[in-house]
């Protein structure tokens, strides 16, 4: 598509308003032509971009591009390629190590709700992989992330997952605990670190019918671990200062999330509840959180003291956006943040939105960004499709949007595009397996940059 000129807007307590942008930026999109689902993203130090999952004719894999999405190459790890159940990718840009996992459905498992994950790890960007089974107590919805150790040199890789299952359908299935595993050798050996309670009936002050769900974690420069998520009607952050052994859950003041009704309502509107990529931390250790409120506006707040106290939440979705889903946030430098999300304006169609702010810690922070998809080809032309109604048929829900700053300064996001209706005009590569969704790469960059 032809790049679109980005616009500026100012975040406010109740809404965002148009504002003059401080620099000229454009947004654009790359169509990968590969089928996908919940899209995850990574960016290397040389600006190589990774997207996953990619549903190829050879199985599930990772896409790699060295030219910001003009061309893609798929890599399929042996042992992971035949599973589509909640695949998730994480790229450690410090160690240049790529992780890809998928949940396992063992036909004769003695513990059908505790089958763990097949984890593929590569140190050469997908040329060769090593795979192993990890986190046997969990079932699905695991997130991988890494960061420095708090008391000594080296890095820790964490894997966090709800146990025994990710979806709560009481009284048949009840999520009880968020478990955290850790590895000190880049994913070769894993051990249980700790965890925290996510069963509503065990949480004081929370109705037993409420919904609790946590997403991806981030690690600060001092080794503190933060995992954000839904704690009933509030946004909360679980914090660990001892490499995941013990945890303290803290509420974010002023957060107000959509009300949870029941399991059927979740299957139809689960994208209003889940917060999979809601945390970020910058180079100074400032922590950032993003979430949609009960009216569908995207809010964000920040903390300078390790999630103890927080700024007042402000609306960070663009003016005119009436309904935001799966907001994701990233941070770098000192206060520079980027966000991405699916957003609806007028009508039923959902578009891909991306924006960045030079310093979110200022009063009335100004963002610059906008839609990155072609206006005539929205990502979801007929309303947002979360994928949960088809979950029983083995389909992967579309509950991830990832956003990341590239070393050259561009802001990138990974998302999916629904391939039915008029969006079927998009081409598909012959080597790809046709599915309902296609992986796309959104981009926000300066005008004139190649």
Short mmCIF file of N, CA and C in Angstrom, two decimals, residues 43-50 62-66 73-76 91-99 121-129 407:
data_model
loop_
_atom_site.label_atom_id
_atom_site.label_comp_id
_atom_site.label_asym_id
_atom_site.label_seq_id
_atom_site.Cartn_x
_atom_site.Cartn_y
_atom_site.Cartn_z
N UNK A 43 12.48 -8.44 17.05
CA UNK A 43 13.34 -7.64 16.19
C UNK A 43 14.77 -7.76 16.70
N UNK A 44 15.71 -8.10 15.80
CA UNK A 44 17.11 -8.27 16.16
C UNK A 44 17.87 -6.95 16.05
N UNK A 45 19.11 -6.96 16.51
CA UNK A 45 19.94 -5.76 16.52
C UNK A 45 20.25 -5.24 15.12
N UNK A 46 20.20 -6.11 14.12
CA UNK A 46 20.45 -5.69 12.74
C UNK A 46 19.16 -5.41 11.98
N UNK A 47 18.04 -5.23 12.72
CA UNK A 47 16.72 -4.92 12.16
C UNK A 47 16.04 -6.11 11.48
N UNK A 48 16.57 -7.32 11.65
CA UNK A 48 15.86 -8.50 11.17
C UNK A 48 14.59 -8.68 11.97
N UNK A 49 13.48 -8.94 11.27
CA UNK A 49 12.17 -9.05 11.90
C UNK A 49 11.72 -10.51 11.90
N UNK A 50 11.14 -10.95 13.02
CA UNK A 50 10.59 -12.29 13.15
C UNK A 50 9.10 -12.19 13.47
N UNK A 62 8.32 -20.02 11.99
CA UNK A 62 8.64 -18.62 12.22
C UNK A 62 9.01 -17.97 10.90
N UNK A 63 8.51 -16.76 10.66
CA UNK A 63 8.87 -15.99 9.48
C UNK A 63 10.01 -15.04 9.82
N UNK A 64 10.93 -14.88 8.88
CA UNK A 64 12.07 -13.99 9.07
C UNK A 64 12.20 -13.07 7.86
N UNK A 65 12.41 -11.78 8.12
CA UNK A 65 12.57 -10.79 7.05
C UNK A 65 13.73 -9.86 7.39
N UNK A 66 14.61 -9.65 6.42
CA UNK A 66 15.74 -8.72 6.60
C UNK A 66 15.52 -7.41 5.87
N UNK A 73 11.01 -15.41 4.84
CA UNK A 73 11.51 -16.78 4.79
C UNK A 73 11.00 -17.52 6.02
N UNK A 74 10.47 -18.73 5.83
CA UNK A 74 9.90 -19.50 6.93
C UNK A 74 10.88 -20.55 7.43
N UNK A 75 10.89 -20.74 8.76
CA UNK A 75 11.68 -21.79 9.39
C UNK A 75 10.76 -22.59 10.29
N UNK A 76 10.75 -23.93 10.10
CA UNK A 76 9.85 -24.81 10.83
C UNK A 76 10.68 -25.73 11.73
N UNK A 91 11.69 -13.53 21.00
CA UNK A 91 13.07 -13.33 20.55
C UNK A 91 13.82 -12.54 21.60
N UNK A 92 14.89 -13.12 22.14
CA UNK A 92 15.76 -12.44 23.11
C UNK A 92 16.81 -11.68 22.32
N UNK A 93 16.63 -10.36 22.21
CA UNK A 93 17.52 -9.56 21.37
C UNK A 93 18.89 -9.33 22.01
N UNK A 94 19.07 -9.69 23.27
CA UNK A 94 20.37 -9.58 23.92
C UNK A 94 21.23 -10.80 23.59
N UNK A 95 20.66 -11.98 23.75
CA UNK A 95 21.38 -13.22 23.45
C UNK A 95 21.19 -13.68 22.02
N UNK A 96 20.37 -12.97 21.23
CA UNK A 96 20.08 -13.33 19.84
C UNK A 96 19.56 -14.77 19.76
N UNK A 97 18.60 -15.06 20.63
CA UNK A 97 18.07 -16.42 20.73
C UNK A 97 16.57 -16.37 20.51
N UNK A 98 16.06 -17.33 19.73
CA UNK A 98 14.67 -17.37 19.34
C UNK A 98 13.98 -18.58 19.96
N UNK A 99 12.79 -18.34 20.56
CA UNK A 99 12.01 -19.40 21.19
C UNK A 99 10.65 -19.51 20.48
N UNK A 121 14.07 -23.99 20.37
CA UNK A 121 15.03 -22.92 20.63
C UNK A 121 16.08 -22.95 19.53
N UNK A 122 16.43 -21.78 19.01
CA UNK A 122 17.46 -21.68 17.99
C UNK A 122 18.40 -20.52 18.31
N UNK A 123 19.68 -20.76 18.16
CA UNK A 123 20.71 -19.73 18.35
C UNK A 123 21.24 -19.19 17.04
N UNK A 124 20.72 -19.69 15.91
CA UNK A 124 21.18 -19.22 14.60
C UNK A 124 20.00 -18.77 13.73
N UNK A 125 18.99 -18.20 14.39
CA UNK A 125 17.86 -17.56 13.73
C UNK A 125 17.06 -18.51 12.84
N UNK A 126 16.94 -19.73 13.29
CA UNK A 126 16.07 -20.67 12.61
C UNK A 126 16.75 -21.63 11.67
N UNK A 127 18.06 -21.57 11.54
CA UNK A 127 18.75 -22.52 10.68
C UNK A 127 18.72 -23.92 11.29
N UNK A 128 18.94 -24.00 12.60
CA UNK A 128 18.85 -25.27 13.32
C UNK A 128 18.09 -25.03 14.62
N UNK A 129 17.36 -26.06 15.05
CA UNK A 129 16.55 -25.96 16.26
C UNK A 129 16.86 -27.12 17.19
N UNK A 407 15.97 -1.24 16.00
CA UNK A 407 17.17 -0.44 16.26
C UNK A 407 17.28 0.82 15.41
#
